[in-house]
Amino acid sequence: MACALPHHLFFFFFFFFFFLLFLLPFSTVAQTNGTVAVGTSITANTKDTPWLSPSGVFAFGFKPLQEKNLFLLSIWYHQIPDQTVVWYGNDGIPISTGSKLDLTPDRGLVLSDSQGNELWKSQFIVDSVAYGFMNDTGNFVLVRSDSFNLWESFKYPTDTMLPTQIMESGGVIFSSLSETNFSQGRFQFRLLLDGNLVLNTRDITTNFAYDAYYISGTFDPNNSSNSGYQVIFNDAGFMYILRRNNQRFDLTPRQLLFPTTEYYHRATLNFDGVFTQYYHPKSFDSSTKWTPIWSAPDNICLNINGEEGSGACGFNSICTLNEYKRPECKCPPGYSLLDPNNTYGSCKPNFSHSCSEDDINSGEELYDLLPLKDTAWLTCKYEHLQPASEDLCRKSCLNDCFCVVALLLNDSCFKKKLPLSNGRQDRSVNGQAFLKFRKSDLPLVRPPPPPIPKPKKKEGTLIVVGSVFLGSSLFINFVFIGAVCLGFFVIYNKKSIKNSHSDHCATETNLRCFTYKEHAEATDGFKEELGSGAFGVVYKGAIQMGSRVVVVAVKKLDRLVQEREKEFKAEVNVIGQTHHKNLVCLLGFCDEGQHRMLVYEFLSNGSVALSLGKEA
Ligand SMILES: *[C@@H]1O[C@H](CO)[C@@H](O)[C@H](O)[C@H]1NC(C)=O
Ligand SMILES: *[C@@H]1O[C@H](CO)[C@@H](O)[C@H](O)[C@H]1NC(C)=O
Ligand SMILES: *[C@@H]1O[C@H](CO)[C@@H](O)[C@H](O)[C@H]1NC(C)=O
Ligand SMILES: *[C@@H]1O[C@H](CO)[C@@H](O)[C@H](O)[C@H]1NC(C)=O
Ligand SMILES: *[C@@H]1O[C@H](CO)[C@@H](O)[C@H](O)[C@H]1NC(C)=O
Ligand SMILES: *[C@@H]1O[C@H](CO)[C@@H](O)[C@H](O)[C@H]1NC(C)=O
Ligand SMILES: *[C@@H]1O[C@H](CO)[C@@H](O)[C@H](O)[C@H]1NC(C)=O
């Protein structure tokens, strides 16, 4: 009897354990209705659960940061893999383990450290709080007994707006300082009292606002009832400026096809100054990401133009726009980051820059200029030469100890001094910068070569050969090419091809010297691009060599390299005289005016590429 449990008891225990194991943990989560009772507190550690909204989409509490034992008092999307932060308290300053957040009846939310020192509190609470509520919209509210909202996180936005959130006239959100530092950064999104919505940079210490780099134009000086007064992010996921006459000025394009029933939305002033509205599917897997719907401005590198402030990047830095319409910053050659951990920050020159007697009297001996294509720093010019040739522009900067960079735009030459601001590299710049450097500070480190572009789907061998050219530096190209083709050259040598084509050609090698015109014809006007790489673009072509037509790859060196390769001819001579089996054959070159090119035999089987691999 003692051993045989009656059936009903057995089932009772079975279900009891089942309940304990499975239902209890779930039921604690399911229990939340978003309400937080007065007197509740949470502590910054890895165990306390945050306050969840009824559906569990949003959480309010201490979010662990990457650095150990640090937390951010914040509201975040709790369920999606990114756990995106949408609001933060304590001015974005991280909080250490043991800090505590209390919901008090008389002072609202109060944050204190583990010693009990008050760090932060929700503002302007004078009435008694009945309860707190984490709404499914992402808004945390403190509610009075008559249901009046005493405090809302939506009224104190940080860097993000969410659907159902409204910004009133005079409102502002700040970018964070970086992706990991949530302190207020250099960029602002403001609805001005005059009705314009603007994006602007600012001085961080005094909050002085610099010129806007985006203006909505919703200010009507003739009739204030046409001016904007609210930025509305409605529950359907549309952002617009509401004018006082109830007309809408759309920010989100009307044809938006991401209904809030199926997608989460947010609009964030990113740390780099680009304001972006994103969507994220509500059904997701671990790889689902936020995708931009629209952003402002169009091109932050070009749109920031004020006389004051450093621009999108730090001082002396160069801004380029990436494929996501976000800025990337890099220091020019000879400059390095002031703060090595902040690639968006300012750059300092590596060289000593002085106006000592030596510098004044022997500018051209001490300094040289590095040409940077499509690059400009638009502000901080102190002299304007016009009309100016490239030669005049260069000489003028070299012999002027104040000049750090000369900018040639059409026939204007602008000389600039430190610090340089609003640097950008973009095709539309359509000019050239000549950056001064001290010869004794050589060797200048070349900017790292851009990644090898994804080859277009063509025959495999073509890709291999192309990437051999593109992936290697100019120097390695020079080393690797050469003279497999001993026999080849013997044949052509006998036919005495060299120097027969143009008087630009003066070389003692076996290499053939082509004219630019021949190159253009051979490549059918540089039509078929095999790819572009670190030092130029490679084109496919065909060239008549004696009695046979040879398929060739023509590497057109870009100007930067051209200018720097002063010993171009000497090197070509050296290579031409170096013979090595298994190497790709350099057939010839072009050195005519501003054109510098190398012509390789184009190999249609992979064997050479393979042997090149072994050589390397
Ligand atoms: C939420 O649940 C608590 C008890 O857990 C209850 O006191 C409160 O009234 C509920 N609030 C709502 C809005 O249902
Ligand atoms: C939650 O947000 C919705 C949408 O804005 C609103 O209708 C509702 O009243 C809010 N709930 C509370 C308790 O504030
Ligand atoms: C964030 O940046 C500010 C200003 O540079 C600095 O004082 C603060 O220590 C930084 N915070 C973190 C967590 O790095
Ligand atoms: C304001 O009025 C002036 C003169 O009446 C007119 O030229 C201007 O275009 C008007 N501005 C706007 C924004 O309507
Ligand atoms: C201002 O604009 C509103 C609506 O656009 C119009 O009704 C009103 O007459 C205008 N006022 C003046 C003074 O033009
Ligand atoms: C600048 O100088 C630092 C050391 O002073 C060096 O590590 C760095 O490579 C230099 N950068 C350039 C671009 O010359
Ligand atoms: C850069 O970051 C590393 C690791 O976060 C830190 O150890 C180092 O002190 C930082 N350097 C500067 C100059 O802030």
XYZ file of C-alpha atoms and ligand atoms in Angstrom:
714
model
C 0.000 0.000 0.000
C 2.798 2.363 0.888
C 4.457 1.664 -2.429
C 1.538 1.947 -4.730
C 0.373 5.494 -5.175
C -3.222 5.798 -6.104
C -3.701 6.995 -9.650
C -5.273 10.270 -8.802
C -2.402 11.146 -6.434
C 0.151 10.298 -9.076
C -1.539 12.626 -11.508
C -1.749 15.274 -8.868
C 2.041 15.223 -8.309
C 2.719 15.051 -11.999
C 0.709 18.154 -12.700
C 2.067 19.892 -9.635
C 5.647 19.476 -10.869
C 4.630 20.375 -14.361
C 3.115 23.546 -13.003
C 6.208 24.378 -10.972
C 8.624 23.730 -13.804
C 6.847 25.376 -16.653
C 3.963 27.516 -15.684
C 5.486 29.506 -12.874
C 8.338 31.127 -14.782
C 5.997 31.986 -17.627
C 3.320 33.232 -15.387
C 5.696 35.698 -13.702
C 6.397 37.208 -17.113
C 2.792 37.090 -18.192
C 1.737 38.683 -14.910
C 2.911 42.144 -15.981
C 0.226 44.565 -17.053
C 2.684 47.431 -17.401
C 1.769 48.935 -14.052
C 4.502 49.719 -11.530
C 3.288 50.276 -7.986
C 4.607 53.149 -5.889
C 7.315 51.903 -3.551
C 8.716 49.488 -6.113
C 12.425 49.618 -6.859
C 14.902 47.880 -9.095
C 18.614 47.472 -8.572
C 21.356 47.588 -11.185
C 22.526 43.988 -11.418
C 22.102 41.144 -13.853
C 19.258 39.501 -11.890
C 16.552 42.122 -11.430
C 14.010 42.036 -14.225
C 13.162 45.392 -15.812
C 9.645 46.865 -15.843
C 7.968 45.531 -18.968
C 5.146 46.934 -21.069
C 1.984 44.771 -21.206
C 3.033 42.980 -24.405
C 6.689 42.841 -23.304
C 7.871 44.852 -26.326
C 9.493 47.594 -24.218
C 11.437 47.388 -21.000
C 12.381 50.108 -18.532
C 15.282 49.557 -16.167
C 19.011 48.976 -16.079
C 20.354 47.713 -19.378
C 23.760 46.034 -19.033
C 26.470 47.689 -21.136
C 29.373 45.976 -22.837
C 31.736 47.052 -20.114
C 31.310 44.845 -17.098
C 29.368 46.135 -14.085
C 28.041 49.149 -15.956
C 24.388 49.771 -16.776
C 22.350 52.355 -18.616
C 19.087 53.568 -17.056
C 16.962 53.301 -20.181
C 13.956 52.146 -22.150
C 14.656 49.631 -24.877
C 13.022 47.290 -27.381
C 13.147 44.192 -25.204
C 12.248 41.374 -27.570
C 14.195 42.040 -30.745
C 17.820 40.837 -30.959
C 19.246 44.369 -31.123
C 17.545 45.440 -27.859
C 17.652 48.969 -29.253
C 17.732 51.742 -26.650
C 15.080 54.417 -27.316
C 15.410 56.597 -24.211
C 17.925 57.069 -21.423
C 18.043 58.805 -18.054
C 20.910 60.216 -15.993
C 22.098 62.147 -19.093
C 23.286 58.892 -20.622
C 25.964 58.412 -17.973
C 26.501 54.717 -17.155
C 25.632 53.484 -13.671
C 27.558 50.902 -11.682
C 26.276 47.740 -10.033
C 24.216 48.270 -6.910
C 22.637 51.557 -7.966
C 18.914 51.685 -7.332
C 15.846 53.192 -8.987
C 12.879 53.913 -6.709
C 9.357 54.842 -7.670
C 8.441 57.289 -4.911
C 4.998 58.836 -4.391
C 6.271 62.403 -3.906
C 9.336 62.704 -6.151
C 8.646 60.231 -8.933
C 11.605 58.216 -10.170
C 14.744 58.603 -8.086
C 18.072 57.068 -9.043
C 20.759 56.676 -6.384
C 24.134 54.964 -6.288
C 24.983 52.056 -3.977
C 25.926 54.515 -1.195
C 22.510 56.118 -1.438
C 23.639 59.369 -3.120
C 21.009 60.719 -5.444
C 22.155 60.716 -9.092
C 19.052 61.643 -11.055
C 15.299 62.059 -10.736
C 12.308 62.603 -12.976
C 11.656 66.323 -13.113
C 8.886 68.614 -11.930
C 6.935 66.173 -9.799
C 4.957 68.150 -7.229
C 1.857 66.010 -6.925
C 1.601 62.525 -5.522
C 2.184 59.713 -7.935
C -0.396 56.900 -7.944
C 1.529 54.477 -10.124
C 3.951 54.182 -13.012
C 3.092 52.617 -16.339
C 5.320 51.233 -19.086
C 3.112 51.707 -22.141
C 3.391 49.479 -25.220
C 4.181 52.625 -27.205
C 7.549 52.895 -25.421
C 6.368 55.774 -23.221
C 6.935 55.418 -19.472
C 4.460 57.569 -17.551
C 3.910 58.571 -13.926
C 0.188 58.839 -13.294
C -1.814 60.720 -10.641
C -4.851 59.094 -9.032
C -7.145 60.999 -11.425
C -5.244 59.437 -14.415
C -3.408 62.685 -15.204
C 0.125 62.064 -16.535
C 2.570 63.858 -14.237
C 5.663 62.829 -16.150
C 6.293 61.049 -19.484
C 9.548 59.836 -20.999
C 8.102 61.002 -24.356
C 8.231 64.598 -23.051
C 11.981 64.264 -22.372
C 13.239 62.605 -25.551
C 16.923 61.760 -25.840
C 18.038 60.760 -29.364
C 14.934 58.902 -30.582
C 11.265 59.463 -31.394
C 8.656 56.687 -31.566
C 5.181 56.434 -33.137
C 2.573 58.404 -31.097
C 5.303 60.793 -29.895
C 4.959 64.535 -30.532
C 7.618 67.239 -30.407
C 6.275 70.665 -29.560
C 7.628 73.987 -30.788
C 10.971 74.589 -29.055
C 11.630 70.862 -28.648
C 15.057 69.320 -29.199
C 16.734 65.952 -29.372
C 20.488 65.408 -29.228
C 22.638 62.836 -30.924
C 24.628 60.617 -28.616
C 28.361 61.187 -28.526
C 29.189 57.855 -30.153
C 27.680 54.436 -30.661
C 28.648 53.462 -27.121
C 28.736 56.790 -25.273
C 25.220 58.130 -24.672
C 26.252 61.580 -23.481
C 24.900 64.425 -25.602
C 26.856 64.749 -28.832
C 27.506 67.478 -31.406
C 24.253 67.258 -33.371
C 20.728 68.533 -32.696
C 17.260 68.058 -34.166
C 15.153 71.084 -33.201
C 11.710 72.455 -33.913
C 12.380 76.187 -33.740
C 9.856 78.652 -32.365
C 9.550 80.195 -35.841
C 8.201 76.902 -37.200
C 11.268 75.509 -38.944
C 12.577 72.053 -38.207
C 16.379 72.096 -38.356
C 19.399 69.893 -37.929
C 22.499 71.674 -36.689
C 25.871 71.101 -35.088
C 26.702 72.848 -31.831
C 29.472 73.679 -29.439
C 29.358 70.950 -26.805
C 30.439 73.039 -23.800
C 28.103 76.004 -24.261
C 25.421 74.444 -26.480
C 25.855 77.309 -28.967
C 24.097 76.259 -32.181
C 25.999 76.497 -35.455
C 24.431 76.915 -38.905
C 21.721 74.414 -39.798
C 22.546 71.675 -42.299
C 18.900 70.785 -42.834
C 15.963 73.234 -42.822
C 12.378 72.120 -43.410
C 11.291 75.561 -44.665
C 8.088 75.467 -42.608
C 8.400 79.057 -41.442
C 6.216 81.575 -43.253
C 7.297 85.129 -42.404
C 4.155 86.618 -43.994
C 1.559 84.568 -42.171
C 2.442 82.784 -38.956
C -0.636 80.577 -39.262
C 1.206 78.791 -42.069
C 4.215 78.027 -39.873
C 4.885 74.653 -38.288
C 4.411 74.053 -34.572
C 4.552 70.285 -33.969
C 6.585 67.350 -35.232
C 4.228 64.403 -35.150
C 5.173 60.752 -35.392
C 1.732 59.238 -35.718
C 0.651 55.744 -34.754
C 0.645 54.716 -38.432
C 4.406 55.370 -38.637
C 4.291 58.700 -40.516
C 6.363 61.680 -39.445
C 5.261 65.140 -40.442
C 5.331 68.764 -39.352
C 1.906 70.098 -38.472
C 1.342 73.742 -39.406
C -0.911 76.007 -37.379
C -3.430 75.952 -40.207
C -3.542 72.133 -39.818
C -1.707 71.466 -43.047
C 0.883 68.713 -43.048
C 4.462 68.940 -44.193
C 5.482 65.334 -44.818
C 8.780 64.018 -43.538
C 8.072 60.324 -44.134
C 7.281 59.752 -47.814
C 3.565 59.130 -48.332
C 4.032 55.855 -50.181
C 5.356 54.211 -47.017
C 4.446 50.540 -47.009
C 5.426 49.481 -43.532
C 2.248 49.478 -41.414
C 2.774 49.660 -37.668
C 0.663 46.535 -37.285
C 3.523 44.538 -38.763
C 6.559 46.735 -38.188
C 8.209 48.559 -35.339
C 9.301 52.081 -36.160
C 11.765 54.526 -34.666
C 13.435 57.751 -35.769
C 16.865 58.451 -34.353
C 19.331 61.296 -34.627
C 22.366 59.068 -35.111
C 25.616 59.875 -33.359
C 27.060 60.949 -36.749
C 24.394 63.618 -37.305
C 22.111 61.813 -39.782
C 18.440 61.722 -38.727
C 16.918 58.429 -39.880
C 13.525 56.761 -39.623
C 13.802 52.961 -39.473
C 11.455 49.976 -39.544
C 11.909 46.495 -38.132
C 9.563 43.522 -38.782
C 7.637 42.427 -35.711
C 8.236 38.816 -36.729
C 11.966 38.401 -36.823
C 14.852 36.021 -36.594
C 18.296 36.593 -35.191
C 19.485 38.335 -38.356
C 16.642 40.859 -38.718
C 17.854 44.440 -38.571
C 16.501 47.972 -38.575
C 16.186 49.282 -42.135
C 16.114 52.997 -43.025
C 12.962 54.457 -44.614
C 14.226 58.014 -45.085
C 16.943 60.176 -43.667
C 18.059 63.780 -43.570
C 20.193 65.416 -44.782
C 20.857 63.885 -48.209
C 24.610 64.142 -47.943
C 25.907 65.272 -44.599
C 29.465 65.563 -45.918
C 28.372 68.214 -48.435
C 25.493 69.786 -46.499
C 27.479 71.045 -43.509
C 29.066 74.250 -44.762
C 29.110 76.752 -41.920
C 32.124 78.903 -41.141
C 32.039 77.687 -37.557
C 32.476 74.163 -36.251
C 34.421 71.277 -37.722
C 31.773 69.863 -40.062
C 30.428 66.304 -40.122
C 33.801 64.954 -39.029
C 36.355 66.482 -36.699
C 38.871 69.178 -37.651
C 41.342 68.325 -40.451
C 39.367 65.170 -41.200
C 37.870 64.147 -44.563
C 34.245 63.019 -44.820
C 32.968 60.510 -47.369
C 29.382 59.300 -47.628
C 28.922 55.523 -47.547
C 26.241 53.483 -49.305
C 23.905 53.863 -46.313
C 24.100 57.673 -46.629
C 26.137 57.820 -43.449
C 29.415 59.692 -43.099
C 32.797 58.068 -42.737
C 35.753 60.086 -41.584
C 39.414 59.635 -42.247
C 42.524 61.635 -41.562
C 44.460 62.854 -44.595
C 47.901 61.310 -45.201
C 50.362 62.699 -42.691
C 47.676 63.331 -40.079
C 46.520 61.032 -37.291
C 43.558 60.891 -34.927
C 43.654 63.140 -31.887
C 41.751 60.474 -29.946
C 42.708 57.115 -31.435
C 39.388 55.668 -30.214
C 37.250 58.218 -32.033
C 37.463 57.848 -35.802
C 34.852 60.623 -36.170
C 36.997 63.061 -34.230
C 39.688 65.544 -35.183
C 43.041 64.789 -36.783
C 46.372 66.332 -35.914
C 49.178 66.911 -38.385
C 52.105 64.566 -37.928
C 54.585 67.108 -39.176
C 55.924 70.204 -37.572
C 54.522 73.249 -39.251
C 56.358 76.452 -38.627
C 57.241 79.821 -40.055
C 60.826 79.776 -38.912
C 63.450 81.440 -41.095
C 64.265 78.120 -42.748
C 60.677 77.512 -43.698
C 60.276 80.939 -45.171
C 63.367 80.822 -47.320
C 63.330 77.259 -48.545
C 59.720 76.187 -48.807
C 60.202 74.146 -51.933
C 63.192 72.333 -50.508
C 61.547 71.433 -47.227
C 58.012 70.722 -48.348
C 56.145 68.890 -51.041
C 52.492 68.620 -51.955
C 50.314 65.545 -52.086
C 47.435 65.847 -54.571
C 44.074 64.592 -53.308
C 41.439 64.145 -55.969
C 37.854 65.402 -55.529
C 38.771 66.599 -52.067
C 38.090 69.951 -50.475
C 37.922 71.793 -47.199
C 35.500 74.501 -48.162
C 35.943 76.927 -45.303
C 39.011 78.510 -43.660
C 40.461 79.995 -46.833
C 42.690 83.006 -46.267
C 43.839 83.794 -49.803
C 42.169 83.533 -53.174
C 44.283 83.490 -56.341
C 42.492 83.958 -59.642
C 43.259 83.236 -62.400
C 45.583 80.526 -61.170
C 47.180 77.609 -62.926
C 47.972 74.402 -61.086
C 51.618 75.377 -61.164
C 51.012 78.788 -59.668
C 48.742 77.303 -57.019
C 51.327 74.710 -55.983
C 54.236 77.140 -55.901
C 52.271 79.698 -53.982
C 51.366 77.225 -51.243
C 54.840 75.675 -51.070
C 56.470 79.042 -50.536
C 53.894 80.281 -48.045
C 54.618 79.038 -44.556
C 50.993 79.592 -43.477
C 49.584 77.414 -46.228
C 48.774 73.803 -45.273
C 46.602 72.992 -48.242
C 45.846 74.649 -51.568
C 42.576 74.023 -53.288
C 42.277 74.290 -57.038
C 38.728 74.768 -58.316
C 38.554 75.646 -61.991
C 40.934 78.610 -62.250
C 40.688 79.610 -58.607
C 43.301 78.690 -56.064
C 42.390 78.935 -52.371
C 45.023 78.735 -49.686
C 44.000 77.344 -46.308
C 45.403 77.273 -42.810
C 44.912 75.053 -39.792
C 42.623 73.759 -38.523
C 40.815 72.669 -41.645
C 37.072 72.202 -41.370
C 34.230 70.747 -43.446
C 36.559 68.351 -45.276
C 34.883 66.155 -47.827
C 35.764 63.830 -50.666
C 33.078 63.563 -53.287
C 32.840 63.440 -57.040
C 30.803 66.636 -57.063
C 33.719 68.578 -55.536
C 35.293 68.584 -58.958
C 38.520 70.090 -57.722
C 41.803 69.077 -56.320
C 43.480 69.679 -53.016
C 47.248 69.859 -52.651
C 48.184 68.862 -49.151
C 51.510 70.109 -47.880
C 53.883 67.790 -46.078
C 57.430 68.031 -44.827
C 59.786 65.951 -46.926
C 61.781 64.953 -43.868
C 58.663 63.386 -42.384
C 58.603 60.830 -45.155
C 57.644 58.138 -45.656
C 54.077 59.234 -45.703
C 51.834 56.339 -44.967
C 49.524 55.759 -47.872
C 45.857 55.482 -47.036
C 44.938 51.793 -46.885
C 43.702 50.448 -50.221
C 39.926 50.181 -50.456
C 38.584 46.634 -50.239
C 38.629 44.646 -53.458
C 35.276 45.200 -55.146
C 33.060 42.160 -55.589
C 33.923 41.005 -59.092
C 31.143 40.955 -61.600
C 30.096 37.482 -62.654
C 32.389 36.748 -65.563
C 34.714 33.869 -66.348
C 36.514 32.685 -63.263
C 40.036 33.173 -64.580
C 39.317 36.753 -65.402
C 38.350 37.349 -61.839
C 41.498 35.684 -60.564
C 43.776 37.703 -62.794
C 41.851 40.890 -62.079
C 42.078 40.429 -58.383
C 45.765 39.688 -58.593
C 46.256 43.117 -60.127
C 43.832 44.885 -57.900
C 44.609 43.277 -54.622
C 48.303 43.923 -54.706
C 49.926 47.264 -54.172
C 51.613 49.103 -56.965
C 54.964 47.997 -55.673
C 53.987 44.340 -55.579
C 52.541 44.727 -59.041
C 55.882 45.967 -60.163
C 57.712 43.144 -58.468
C 55.403 40.450 -59.737
C 55.189 41.481 -63.295
C 58.039 41.343 -65.577
C 59.571 38.973 -67.761
C 58.140 35.535 -68.000
C 58.054 36.242 -71.570
C 61.678 36.201 -72.404
C 61.062 34.617 -75.709
C 58.210 36.919 -76.273
C 60.419 39.903 -75.910
C 63.148 38.432 -78.016
C 60.694 38.214 -80.863
C 59.442 41.743 -80.487
C 62.830 43.111 -79.747
C 64.065 41.871 -83.084
C 61.253 43.654 -84.772
C 62.501 46.750 -83.046
C 59.212 47.976 -81.866
C 60.558 50.154 -79.182
C 60.492 53.873 -79.598
C 58.764 53.532 -82.897
C 55.508 55.005 -81.822
C 55.910 58.373 -80.374
C 58.457 60.771 -79.118
C 57.021 60.611 -75.617
C 58.746 57.308 -75.369
C 62.259 57.195 -74.119
C 63.212 53.983 -72.497
C 66.026 51.540 -72.525
C 63.922 48.507 -71.758
C 62.402 45.828 -73.875
C 59.026 47.127 -72.960
C 56.904 48.708 -75.532
C 55.898 52.252 -75.008
C 52.336 52.945 -76.028
C 50.696 56.243 -76.690
C 47.550 57.270 -74.903
C 45.701 57.092 -78.207
C 46.740 53.495 -78.687
C 45.463 52.683 -75.238
C 42.168 54.304 -75.917
C 41.789 52.395 -79.158
C 42.935 49.111 -77.662
C 40.386 49.305 -74.890
C 37.675 50.680 -77.135
C 37.631 53.932 -75.207
C 38.202 52.245 -71.818
C 34.917 50.470 -72.148
C 35.238 47.111 -70.441
C 36.236 47.623 -66.858
C 37.701 44.572 -65.167
C 37.532 46.297 -61.828
C 39.003 49.141 -59.881
C 41.381 48.983 -57.032
C 43.872 50.715 -54.891
C 45.733 52.637 -57.525
C 43.523 52.812 -60.559
C 41.099 51.095 -62.828
C 41.897 48.011 -64.916
C 40.387 47.721 -68.386
C 40.331 44.848 -70.834
C 41.507 45.454 -74.354
C 43.295 44.057 -77.382
C 46.516 45.324 -78.906
C 48.264 44.520 -82.128
C 51.736 43.194 -81.288
C 53.604 42.450 -84.447
C 51.556 39.938 -86.338
C 49.295 38.827 -83.539
C 46.573 40.424 -81.494
C 47.202 40.154 -77.783
C 44.461 40.422 -75.215
C 45.641 42.802 -72.529
C 44.698 44.246 -69.180
C 45.411 47.959 -69.017
C 45.905 49.476 -65.611
C 45.223 53.176 -65.658
C 46.937 54.684 -62.641
C 44.981 57.326 -60.835
C 46.362 60.802 -60.429
C 47.376 60.419 -56.844
C 49.707 57.610 -57.723
C 50.894 59.304 -60.869
C 51.998 62.338 -58.990
C 53.778 60.356 -56.373
C 55.554 57.987 -58.746
C 58.192 60.375 -59.841
C 60.502 57.534 -60.645
C 57.871 55.916 -62.802
C 60.166 55.548 -65.770
C 63.082 54.321 -63.755
C 60.948 51.646 -62.214
C 59.522 50.557 -65.497
C 63.062 50.187 -66.752
C 64.012 48.046 -63.798
C 61.028 45.793 -64.238
C 61.583 45.489 -67.912
C 65.045 44.194 -67.245
C 64.013 41.777 -64.533
C 63.209 38.360 -65.832
C 61.437 35.800 -63.797
C 59.610 32.733 -64.936
C 55.977 32.299 -63.996
C 55.313 35.990 -63.640
C 52.593 37.912 -65.393
C 54.075 39.641 -68.355
C 54.296 43.392 -68.498
C 54.031 44.214 -72.166
C 54.390 47.929 -72.041
C 53.383 51.163 -70.512
C 52.300 54.651 -71.281
C 53.849 57.791 -69.924
C 52.346 60.623 -71.813
C 51.388 63.961 -70.327
C 49.153 63.224 -67.368
C 48.504 59.638 -68.419
C 50.331 56.789 -66.759
C 49.388 53.247 -67.601
C 50.701 49.726 -67.423
C 49.828 47.061 -69.974
C 49.827 43.449 -68.885
C 49.235 40.372 -70.949
C 45.750 39.177 -70.176
C 45.816 35.525 -69.172
C 42.815 33.435 -69.859
C 43.840 30.436 -67.808
C 44.395 30.333 -64.096
C 47.898 28.854 -64.090
C 49.707 32.138 -63.827
C 47.494 33.355 -61.060
C 48.202 30.137 -59.214
C 51.924 30.428 -59.606
C 51.686 34.026 -58.474
C 50.035 32.760 -55.362
C 52.998 30.474 -54.728
C 55.447 33.271 -55.290
C 53.687 35.327 -52.674
C -2.207 45.649 -12.967
O -2.059 44.639 -11.978
C -2.065 45.129 -10.631
C -1.848 43.942 -9.737
O -0.769 43.193 -10.176
C -3.399 45.803 -10.328
O -3.364 46.363 -9.029
C -3.644 46.914 -11.334
O -4.918 47.455 -11.142
C -3.524 46.379 -12.756
N -3.617 47.516 -13.656
C -4.345 47.502 -14.763
C -4.323 48.761 -15.586
O -5.008 46.558 -15.096
C -0.791 54.035 -23.708
O -0.655 54.640 -24.986
C -1.856 54.686 -25.723
C -1.525 55.257 -27.075
O -0.948 56.523 -26.947
C -2.882 55.522 -24.976
O -4.081 55.514 -25.709
C -3.072 54.942 -23.601
O -3.942 55.768 -22.869
C -1.777 54.833 -22.871
N -1.977 54.187 -21.593
C -1.740 54.816 -20.450
C -2.068 54.060 -19.214
O -1.275 55.924 -20.413
C 31.524 59.903 -22.792
O 32.155 61.067 -23.266
C 32.314 62.085 -22.297
C 32.870 63.312 -22.979
O 34.006 63.004 -23.702
C 33.233 61.574 -21.202
O 33.371 62.556 -20.218
C 32.628 60.319 -20.605
O 33.503 59.762 -19.665
C 32.339 59.292 -21.681
N 31.599 58.210 -21.109
C 31.940 56.954 -21.300
C 31.078 55.933 -20.676
O 32.915 56.641 -21.963
C 5.941 87.034 -48.333
O 5.510 88.223 -48.946
C 6.423 88.757 -49.871
C 5.892 90.090 -50.334
O 4.523 90.143 -50.210
C 6.617 87.777 -51.019
O 7.559 88.285 -51.926
C 7.138 86.453 -50.461
O 7.231 85.477 -51.482
C 6.204 85.949 -49.362
N 6.789 84.791 -48.736
C 6.151 83.625 -48.616
C 6.906 82.521 -47.959
O 5.035 83.451 -49.010
C -2.918 83.304 -43.446
O -3.142 81.980 -43.964
C -4.403 81.451 -43.608
C -4.476 80.009 -44.088
O -3.419 79.662 -44.910
C -5.477 82.303 -44.273
O -6.751 81.791 -43.950
C -5.344 83.721 -43.761
O -6.257 84.552 -44.424
C -3.938 84.252 -44.003
N -3.776 85.525 -43.348
C -3.304 86.566 -43.987
C -3.196 87.825 -43.189
O -2.940 86.523 -45.152
C 51.963 59.775 -37.542
O 52.887 59.605 -36.513
C 52.685 58.455 -35.738
C 53.718 58.437 -34.670
O 54.096 59.727 -34.331
C 52.804 57.213 -36.623
O 52.534 56.062 -35.859
C 51.809 57.308 -37.741
O 51.969 56.219 -38.635
C 52.008 58.587 -38.474
N 50.927 58.687 -39.432
C 51.119 59.090 -40.649
C 49.918 59.128 -41.502
O 52.215 59.407 -41.070
C 40.925 53.658 -26.116
O 40.126 52.568 -25.710
C 40.850 51.583 -24.994
C 39.919 50.421 -24.735
O 38.602 50.846 -24.595
C 41.375 52.207 -23.704
O 42.112 51.247 -22.994
C 42.275 53.381 -24.052
O 42.681 54.035 -22.871
C 41.537 54.372 -24.922
N 42.454 55.395 -25.359
C 42.189 56.685 -25.259
C 43.214 57.620 -25.750
O 41.127 57.105 -24.795
